[in-house]
PDB file of C-alpha atoms in Angstrom:
ATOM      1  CA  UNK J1029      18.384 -25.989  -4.766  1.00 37.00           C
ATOM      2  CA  UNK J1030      17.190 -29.531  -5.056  1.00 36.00           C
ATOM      3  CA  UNK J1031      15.957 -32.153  -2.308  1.00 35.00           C
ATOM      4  CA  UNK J1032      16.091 -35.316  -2.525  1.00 35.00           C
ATOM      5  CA  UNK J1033      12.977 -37.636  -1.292  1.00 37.00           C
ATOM      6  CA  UNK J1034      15.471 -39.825   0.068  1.00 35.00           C
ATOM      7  CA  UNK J1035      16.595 -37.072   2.676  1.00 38.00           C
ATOM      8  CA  UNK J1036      16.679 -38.414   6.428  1.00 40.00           C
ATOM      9  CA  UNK J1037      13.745 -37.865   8.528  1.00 42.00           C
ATOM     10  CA  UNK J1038      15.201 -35.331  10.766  1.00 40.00           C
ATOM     11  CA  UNK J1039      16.469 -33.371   7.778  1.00 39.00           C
ATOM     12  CA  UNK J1040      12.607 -33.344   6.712  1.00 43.00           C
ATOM     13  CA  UNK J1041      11.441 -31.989   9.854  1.00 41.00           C
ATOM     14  CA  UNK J1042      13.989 -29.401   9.674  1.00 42.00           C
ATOM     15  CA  UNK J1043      12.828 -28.519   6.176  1.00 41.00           C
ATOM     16  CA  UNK J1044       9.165 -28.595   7.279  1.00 41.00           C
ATOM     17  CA  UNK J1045       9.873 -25.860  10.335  1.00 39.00           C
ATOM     18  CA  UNK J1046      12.460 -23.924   8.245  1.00 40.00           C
ATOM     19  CA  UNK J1047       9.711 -23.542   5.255  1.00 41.00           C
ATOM     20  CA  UNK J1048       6.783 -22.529   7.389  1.00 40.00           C
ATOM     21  CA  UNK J1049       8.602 -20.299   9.689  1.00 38.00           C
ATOM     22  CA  UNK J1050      11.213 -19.028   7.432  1.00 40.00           C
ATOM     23  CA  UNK J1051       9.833 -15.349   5.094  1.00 41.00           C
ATOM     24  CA  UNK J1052      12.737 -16.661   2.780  1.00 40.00           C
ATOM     25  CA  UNK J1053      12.244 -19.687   1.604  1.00 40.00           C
ATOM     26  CA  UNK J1054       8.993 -21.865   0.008  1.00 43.00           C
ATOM     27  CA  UNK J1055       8.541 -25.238  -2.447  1.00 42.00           C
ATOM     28  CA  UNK J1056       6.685 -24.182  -5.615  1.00 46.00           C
ATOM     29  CA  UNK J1057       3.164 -26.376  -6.605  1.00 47.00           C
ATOM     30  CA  UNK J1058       3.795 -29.886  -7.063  1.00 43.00           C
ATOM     31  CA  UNK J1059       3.799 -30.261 -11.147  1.00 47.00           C
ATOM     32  CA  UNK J1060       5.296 -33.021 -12.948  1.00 46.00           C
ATOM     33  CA  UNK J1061       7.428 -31.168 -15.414  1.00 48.00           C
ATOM     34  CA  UNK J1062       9.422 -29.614 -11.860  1.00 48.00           C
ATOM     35  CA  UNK J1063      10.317 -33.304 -10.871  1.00 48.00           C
ATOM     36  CA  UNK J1064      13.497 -33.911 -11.982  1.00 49.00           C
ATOM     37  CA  UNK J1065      15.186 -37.563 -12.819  1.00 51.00           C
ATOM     38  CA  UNK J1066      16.251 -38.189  -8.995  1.00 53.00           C
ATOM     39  CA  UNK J1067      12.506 -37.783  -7.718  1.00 56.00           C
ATOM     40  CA  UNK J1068      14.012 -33.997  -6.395  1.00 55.00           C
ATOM     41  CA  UNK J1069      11.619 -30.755  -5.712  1.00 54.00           C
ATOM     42  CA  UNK J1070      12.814 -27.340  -6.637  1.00 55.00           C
ATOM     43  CA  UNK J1071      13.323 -24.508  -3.725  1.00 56.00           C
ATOM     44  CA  UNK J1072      12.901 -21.085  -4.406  1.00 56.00           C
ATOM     45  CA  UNK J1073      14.426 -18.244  -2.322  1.00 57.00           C
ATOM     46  CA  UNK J1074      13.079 -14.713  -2.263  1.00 63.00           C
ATOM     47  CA  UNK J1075      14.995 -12.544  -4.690  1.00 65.00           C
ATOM     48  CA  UNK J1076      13.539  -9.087  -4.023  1.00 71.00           C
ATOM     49  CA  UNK J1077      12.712  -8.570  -7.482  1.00 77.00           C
ATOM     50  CA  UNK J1078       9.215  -8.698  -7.121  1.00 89.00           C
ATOM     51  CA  UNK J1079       7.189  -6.230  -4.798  1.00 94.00           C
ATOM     52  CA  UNK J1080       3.840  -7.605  -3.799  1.00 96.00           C
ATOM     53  CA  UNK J1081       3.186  -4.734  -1.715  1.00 96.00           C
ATOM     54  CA  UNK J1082       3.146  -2.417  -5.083  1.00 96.00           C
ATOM     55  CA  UNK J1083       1.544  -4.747  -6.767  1.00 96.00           C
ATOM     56  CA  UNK J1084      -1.524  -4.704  -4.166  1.00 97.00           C
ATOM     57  CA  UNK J1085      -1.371  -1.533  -4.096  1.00 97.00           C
ATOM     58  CA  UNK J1086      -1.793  -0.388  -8.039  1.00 96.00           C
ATOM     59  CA  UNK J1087      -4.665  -2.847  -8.302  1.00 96.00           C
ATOM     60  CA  UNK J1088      -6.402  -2.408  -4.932  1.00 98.00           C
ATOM     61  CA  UNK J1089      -8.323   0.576  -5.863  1.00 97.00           C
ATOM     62  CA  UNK J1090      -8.617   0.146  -9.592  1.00 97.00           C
ATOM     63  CA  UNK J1091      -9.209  -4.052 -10.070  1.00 97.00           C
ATOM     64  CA  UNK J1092      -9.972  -5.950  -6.528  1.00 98.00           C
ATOM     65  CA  UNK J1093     -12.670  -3.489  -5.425  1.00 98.00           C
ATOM     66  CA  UNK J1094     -14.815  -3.251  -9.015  1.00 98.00           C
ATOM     67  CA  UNK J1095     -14.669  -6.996  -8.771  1.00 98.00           C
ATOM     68  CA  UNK J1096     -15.268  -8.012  -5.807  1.00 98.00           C
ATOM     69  CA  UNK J1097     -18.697  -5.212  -5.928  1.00 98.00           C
ATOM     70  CA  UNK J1098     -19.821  -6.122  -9.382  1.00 97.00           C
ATOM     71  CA  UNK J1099     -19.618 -10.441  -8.150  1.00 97.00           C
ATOM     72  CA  UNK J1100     -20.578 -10.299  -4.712  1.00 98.00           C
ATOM     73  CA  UNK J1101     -23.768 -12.133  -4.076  1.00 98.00           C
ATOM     74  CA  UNK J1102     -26.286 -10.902  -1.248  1.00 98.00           C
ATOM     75  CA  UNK J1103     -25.529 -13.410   2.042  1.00 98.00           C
ATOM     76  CA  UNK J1104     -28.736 -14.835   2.381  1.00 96.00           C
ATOM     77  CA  UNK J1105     -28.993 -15.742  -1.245  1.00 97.00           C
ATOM     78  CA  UNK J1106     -25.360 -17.417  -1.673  1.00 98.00           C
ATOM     79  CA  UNK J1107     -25.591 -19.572   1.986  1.00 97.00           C
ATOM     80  CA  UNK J1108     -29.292 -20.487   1.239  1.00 96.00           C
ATOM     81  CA  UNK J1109     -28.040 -22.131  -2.026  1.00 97.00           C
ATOM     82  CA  UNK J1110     -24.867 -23.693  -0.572  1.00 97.00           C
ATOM     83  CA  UNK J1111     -27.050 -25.342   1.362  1.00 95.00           C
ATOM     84  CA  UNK J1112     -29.696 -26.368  -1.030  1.00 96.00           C
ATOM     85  CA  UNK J1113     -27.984 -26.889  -4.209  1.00 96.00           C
ATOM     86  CA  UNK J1114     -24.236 -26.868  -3.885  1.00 96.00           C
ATOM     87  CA  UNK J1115     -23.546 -27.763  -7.722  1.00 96.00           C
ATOM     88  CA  UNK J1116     -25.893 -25.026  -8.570  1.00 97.00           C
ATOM     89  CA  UNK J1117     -24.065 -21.831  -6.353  1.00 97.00           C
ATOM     90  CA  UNK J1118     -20.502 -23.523  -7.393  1.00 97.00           C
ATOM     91  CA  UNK J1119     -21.436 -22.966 -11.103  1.00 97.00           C
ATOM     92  CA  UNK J1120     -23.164 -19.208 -10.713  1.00 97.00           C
ATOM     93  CA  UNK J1121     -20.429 -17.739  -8.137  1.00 98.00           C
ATOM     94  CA  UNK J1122     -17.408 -20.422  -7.422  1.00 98.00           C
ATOM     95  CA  UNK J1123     -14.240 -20.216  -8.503  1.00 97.00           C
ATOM     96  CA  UNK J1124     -11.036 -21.804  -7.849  1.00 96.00           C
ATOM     97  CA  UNK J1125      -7.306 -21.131  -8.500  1.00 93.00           C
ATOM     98  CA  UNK J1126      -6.684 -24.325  -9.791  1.00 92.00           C
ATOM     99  CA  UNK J1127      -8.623 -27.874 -10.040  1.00 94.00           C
ATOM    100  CA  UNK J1128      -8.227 -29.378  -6.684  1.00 93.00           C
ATOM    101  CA  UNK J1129      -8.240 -26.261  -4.362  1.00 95.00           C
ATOM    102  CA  UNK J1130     -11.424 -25.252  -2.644  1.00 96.00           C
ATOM    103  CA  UNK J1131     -13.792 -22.670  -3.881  1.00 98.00           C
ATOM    104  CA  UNK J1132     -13.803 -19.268  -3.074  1.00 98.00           C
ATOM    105  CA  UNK J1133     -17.134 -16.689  -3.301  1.00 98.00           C
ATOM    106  CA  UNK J1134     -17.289 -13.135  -3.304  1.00 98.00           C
ATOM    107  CA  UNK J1135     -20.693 -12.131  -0.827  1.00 98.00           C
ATOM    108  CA  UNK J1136     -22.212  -8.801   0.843  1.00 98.00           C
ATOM    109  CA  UNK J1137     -24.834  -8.254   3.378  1.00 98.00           C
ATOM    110  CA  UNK J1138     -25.662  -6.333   6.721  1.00 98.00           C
ATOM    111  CA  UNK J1139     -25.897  -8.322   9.784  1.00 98.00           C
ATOM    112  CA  UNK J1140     -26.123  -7.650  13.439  1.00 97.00           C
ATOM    113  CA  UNK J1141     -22.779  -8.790  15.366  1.00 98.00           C
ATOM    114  CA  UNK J1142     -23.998 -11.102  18.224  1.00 97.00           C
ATOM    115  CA  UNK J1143     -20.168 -11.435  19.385  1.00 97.00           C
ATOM    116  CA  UNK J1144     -16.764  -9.753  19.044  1.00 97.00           C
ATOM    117  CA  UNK J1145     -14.187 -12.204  19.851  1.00 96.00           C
ATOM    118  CA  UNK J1146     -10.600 -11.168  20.260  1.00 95.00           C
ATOM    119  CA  UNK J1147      -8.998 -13.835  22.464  1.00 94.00           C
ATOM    120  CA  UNK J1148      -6.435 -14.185  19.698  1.00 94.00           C
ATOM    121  CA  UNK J1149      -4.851 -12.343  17.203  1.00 95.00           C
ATOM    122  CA  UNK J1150      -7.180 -13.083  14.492  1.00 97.00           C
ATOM    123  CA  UNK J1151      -9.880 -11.825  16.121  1.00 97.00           C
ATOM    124  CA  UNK J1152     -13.281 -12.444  14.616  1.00 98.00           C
ATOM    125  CA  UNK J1153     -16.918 -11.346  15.217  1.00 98.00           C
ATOM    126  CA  UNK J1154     -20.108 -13.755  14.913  1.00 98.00           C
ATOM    127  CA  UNK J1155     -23.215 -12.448  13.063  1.00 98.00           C
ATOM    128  CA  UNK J1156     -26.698 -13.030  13.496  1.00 97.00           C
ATOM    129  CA  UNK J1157     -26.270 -14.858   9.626  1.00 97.00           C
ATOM    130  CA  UNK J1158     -26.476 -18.675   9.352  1.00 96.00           C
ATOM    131  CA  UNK J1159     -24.092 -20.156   7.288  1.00 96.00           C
ATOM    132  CA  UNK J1160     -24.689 -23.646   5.079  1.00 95.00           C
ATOM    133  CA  UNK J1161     -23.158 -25.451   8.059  1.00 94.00           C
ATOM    134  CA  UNK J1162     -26.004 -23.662  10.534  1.00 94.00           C
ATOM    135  CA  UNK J1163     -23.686 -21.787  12.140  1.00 95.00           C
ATOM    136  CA  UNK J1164     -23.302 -18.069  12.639  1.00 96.00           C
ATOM    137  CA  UNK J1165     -21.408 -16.525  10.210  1.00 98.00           C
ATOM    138  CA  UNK J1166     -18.148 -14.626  11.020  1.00 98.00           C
ATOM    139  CA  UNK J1167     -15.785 -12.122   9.981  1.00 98.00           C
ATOM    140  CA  UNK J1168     -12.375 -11.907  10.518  1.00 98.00           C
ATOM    141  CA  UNK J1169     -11.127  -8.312  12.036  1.00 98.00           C
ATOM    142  CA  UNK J1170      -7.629  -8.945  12.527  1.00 95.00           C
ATOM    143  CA  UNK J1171      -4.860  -7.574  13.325  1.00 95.00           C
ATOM    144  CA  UNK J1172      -3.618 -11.233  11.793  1.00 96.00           C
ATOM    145  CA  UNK J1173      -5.749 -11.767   8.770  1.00 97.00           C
ATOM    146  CA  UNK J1174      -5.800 -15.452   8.059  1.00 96.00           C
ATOM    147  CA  UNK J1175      -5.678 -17.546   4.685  1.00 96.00           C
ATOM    148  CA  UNK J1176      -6.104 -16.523   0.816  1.00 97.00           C
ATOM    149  CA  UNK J1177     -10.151 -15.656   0.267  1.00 98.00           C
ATOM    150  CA  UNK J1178      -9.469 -12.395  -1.428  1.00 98.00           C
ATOM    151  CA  UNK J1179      -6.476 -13.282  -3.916  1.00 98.00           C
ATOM    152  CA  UNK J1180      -7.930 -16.770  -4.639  1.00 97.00           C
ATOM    153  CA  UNK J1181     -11.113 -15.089  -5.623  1.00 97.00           C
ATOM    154  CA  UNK J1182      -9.595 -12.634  -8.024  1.00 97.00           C
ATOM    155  CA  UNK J1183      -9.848 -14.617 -11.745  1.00 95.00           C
ATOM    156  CA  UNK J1184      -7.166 -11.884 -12.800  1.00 96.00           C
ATOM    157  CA  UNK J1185      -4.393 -13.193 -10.280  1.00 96.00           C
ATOM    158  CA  UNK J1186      -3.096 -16.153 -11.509  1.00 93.00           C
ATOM    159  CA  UNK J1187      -0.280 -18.651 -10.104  1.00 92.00           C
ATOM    160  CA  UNK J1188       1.732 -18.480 -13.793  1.00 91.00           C
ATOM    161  CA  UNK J1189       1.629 -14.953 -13.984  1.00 91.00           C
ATOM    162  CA  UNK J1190       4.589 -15.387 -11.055  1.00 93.00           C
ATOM    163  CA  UNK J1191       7.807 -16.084 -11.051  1.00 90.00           C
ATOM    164  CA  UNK J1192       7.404 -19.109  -8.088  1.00 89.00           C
ATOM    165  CA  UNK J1193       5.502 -20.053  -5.336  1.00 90.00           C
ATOM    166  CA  UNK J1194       6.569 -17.256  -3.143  1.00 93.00           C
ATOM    167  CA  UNK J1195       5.717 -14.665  -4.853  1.00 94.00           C
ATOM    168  CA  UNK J1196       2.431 -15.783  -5.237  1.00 95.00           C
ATOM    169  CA  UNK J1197       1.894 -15.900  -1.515  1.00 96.00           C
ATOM    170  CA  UNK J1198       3.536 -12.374  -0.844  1.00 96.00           C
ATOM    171  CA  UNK J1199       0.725 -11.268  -3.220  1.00 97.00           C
ATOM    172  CA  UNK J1200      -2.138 -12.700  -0.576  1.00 97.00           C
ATOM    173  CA  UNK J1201      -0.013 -11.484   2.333  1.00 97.00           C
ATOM    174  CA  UNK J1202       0.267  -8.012   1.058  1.00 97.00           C
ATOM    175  CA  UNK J1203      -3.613  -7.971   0.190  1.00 98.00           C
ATOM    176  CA  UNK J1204      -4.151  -9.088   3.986  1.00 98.00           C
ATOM    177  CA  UNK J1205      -1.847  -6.470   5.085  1.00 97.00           C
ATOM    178  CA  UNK J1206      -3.851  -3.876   2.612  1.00 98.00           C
ATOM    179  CA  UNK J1207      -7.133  -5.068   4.440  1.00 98.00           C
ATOM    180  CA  UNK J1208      -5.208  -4.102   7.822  1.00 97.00           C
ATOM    181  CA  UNK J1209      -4.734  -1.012   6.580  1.00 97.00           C
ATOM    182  CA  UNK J1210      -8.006   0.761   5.291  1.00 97.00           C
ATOM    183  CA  UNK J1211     -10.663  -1.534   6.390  1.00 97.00           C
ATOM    184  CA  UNK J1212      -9.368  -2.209   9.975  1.00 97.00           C
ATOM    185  CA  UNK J1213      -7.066  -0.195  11.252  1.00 95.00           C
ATOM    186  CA  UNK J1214      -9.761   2.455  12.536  1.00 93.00           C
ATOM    187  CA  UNK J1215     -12.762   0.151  13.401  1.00 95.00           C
ATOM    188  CA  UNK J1216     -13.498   0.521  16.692  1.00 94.00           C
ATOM    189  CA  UNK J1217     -13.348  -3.095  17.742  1.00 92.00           C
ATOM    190  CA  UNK J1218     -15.131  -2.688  21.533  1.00 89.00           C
ATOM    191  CA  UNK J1219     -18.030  -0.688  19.735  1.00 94.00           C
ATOM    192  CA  UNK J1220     -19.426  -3.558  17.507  1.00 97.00           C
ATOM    193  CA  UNK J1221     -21.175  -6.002  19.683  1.00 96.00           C
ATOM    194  CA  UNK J1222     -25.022  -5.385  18.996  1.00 97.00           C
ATOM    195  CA  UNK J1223     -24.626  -3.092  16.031  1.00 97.00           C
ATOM    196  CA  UNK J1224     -25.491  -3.756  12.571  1.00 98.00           C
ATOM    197  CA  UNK J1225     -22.245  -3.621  10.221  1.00 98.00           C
ATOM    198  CA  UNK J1226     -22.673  -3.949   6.228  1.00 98.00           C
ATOM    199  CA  UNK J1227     -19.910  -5.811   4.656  1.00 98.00           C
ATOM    200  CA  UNK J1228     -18.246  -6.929   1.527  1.00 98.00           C
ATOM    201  CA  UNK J1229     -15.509  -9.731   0.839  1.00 98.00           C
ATOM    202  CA  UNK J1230     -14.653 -13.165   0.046  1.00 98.00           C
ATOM    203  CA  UNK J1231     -14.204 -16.525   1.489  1.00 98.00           C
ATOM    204  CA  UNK J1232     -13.229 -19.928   0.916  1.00 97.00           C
ATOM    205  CA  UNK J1233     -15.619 -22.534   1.160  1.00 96.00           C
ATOM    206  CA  UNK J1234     -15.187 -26.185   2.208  1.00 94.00           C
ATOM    207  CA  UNK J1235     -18.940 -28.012   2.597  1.00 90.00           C
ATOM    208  CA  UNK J1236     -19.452 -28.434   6.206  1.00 89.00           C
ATOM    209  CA  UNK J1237     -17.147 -26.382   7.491  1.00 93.00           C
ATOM    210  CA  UNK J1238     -18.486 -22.605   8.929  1.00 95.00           C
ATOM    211  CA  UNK J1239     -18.034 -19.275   6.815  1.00 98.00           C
ATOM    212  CA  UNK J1240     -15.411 -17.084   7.866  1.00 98.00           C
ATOM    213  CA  UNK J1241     -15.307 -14.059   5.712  1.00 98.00           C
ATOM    214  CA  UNK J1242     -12.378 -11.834   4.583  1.00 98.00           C
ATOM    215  CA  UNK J1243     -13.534  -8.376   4.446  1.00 98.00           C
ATOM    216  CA  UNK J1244     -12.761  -5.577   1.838  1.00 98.00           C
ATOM    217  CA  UNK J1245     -15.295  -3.271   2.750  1.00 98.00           C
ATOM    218  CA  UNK J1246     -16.738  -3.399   6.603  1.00 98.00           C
ATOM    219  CA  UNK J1247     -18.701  -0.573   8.202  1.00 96.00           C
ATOM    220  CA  UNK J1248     -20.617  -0.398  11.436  1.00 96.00           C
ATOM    221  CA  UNK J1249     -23.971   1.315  11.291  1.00 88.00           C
ATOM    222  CA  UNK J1250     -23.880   4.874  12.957  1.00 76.00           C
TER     223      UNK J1250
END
């Protein structure tokens, strides 16, 4: 299916609400060999040949675990040098899916949660763990798990491995939904203000901005 840039503006907006609302339907990664003669961008719709959620699920255990353990870098050590020398943690533990997208980091720690916040569905706690940006560090605790921090951190998933676009973002949504599964589904949510909970994931980092960390492993102290 092909759009043309010269579409009306009301047909855009359309587009826009259908493509972020719609599960069917996504444009693949700008790249000039897609543009075709008319200035047009390729659609792809969801064929149901590929199933992200066996995909997650015959690497979870065997690949995104034994990575994520063997890279993770102790809290304290990866925010002190994100603040100190940027270029420096970006070249020891960054890594990015493609040139211009942010970098993600793999990190573990223990920290004591100072606040459990679950006024919305991606509910978060705080820790008492200063990020770069000075501010406490959180950890998202669902149910809704939000962005790409664990797939974008795997150097094994890649974007041409995939048919399109879509598939490629059923892979993150399926590792969120694995997350929701085994790491969150039994925490006991109105226990964890004041305890001490060890944890182990990923996040994306944007200078500036606060840490807010997708966890693979999370697990209050006793």
């Amino acid at each position: 299916m092909m759009i043309r840039d010269s579409a009306p503006p009301v047909f855009g907006l359309m587009l826009v609400v259908f493509l972020t609302f719609g599960s069917g339907c996504t444009i693949v990664r700008h790249d000039d060999e897609q543009e075709n003669e008319d200035g047009g961008i390729s659609i792809y719709f969801d064929t149901g040949e590929f199933d992200a959620a066996v995909y997650v699920d015959s690497m979870w255990n065997e690949r995104v675990l034994p990575r994520i353990r063997e890279k993770a870098v102790e809290a304290d050590t990866l925010f002190g040098m994100l603040k100190e020398k940027p270029d420096t943690a970006i070249e020891k533990y960054g890594y990015r899916i493609e040139i211009t997208a942010p970098f993600n980091f793999m990190v573990s720690g223990a920290a004591k949660v100072v606040s459990v916040n679950t006024e919305s569905a991606a509910s978060t706690i705080s820790l008492d763990l200063t990020g770069p940006d000075g501010k406490p560090v959180e950890i998202q605790i669902g149910p809704v798990i939000k962005g790409t921090a664990v797939r974008d951190s795997m150097d094994f998933i890649n974007f041409d491995d995939f048919t399109n676009q879509l598939e490629f973002a059923n892979v993150s949504r399926e590792l969120n939904n694995k997350i929701k599964a085994v790491v969150l589904n039994d925490l006991d949510r109105e226990a964890l203000q004041g305890k001490v909970v060890a944890f182990l994931g990923a996040f994306q980092w944007v200078e500036g901005k606060s840490i807010l960390i997708t966890p693979v492993e999370l697990k209050p102290e006793e």
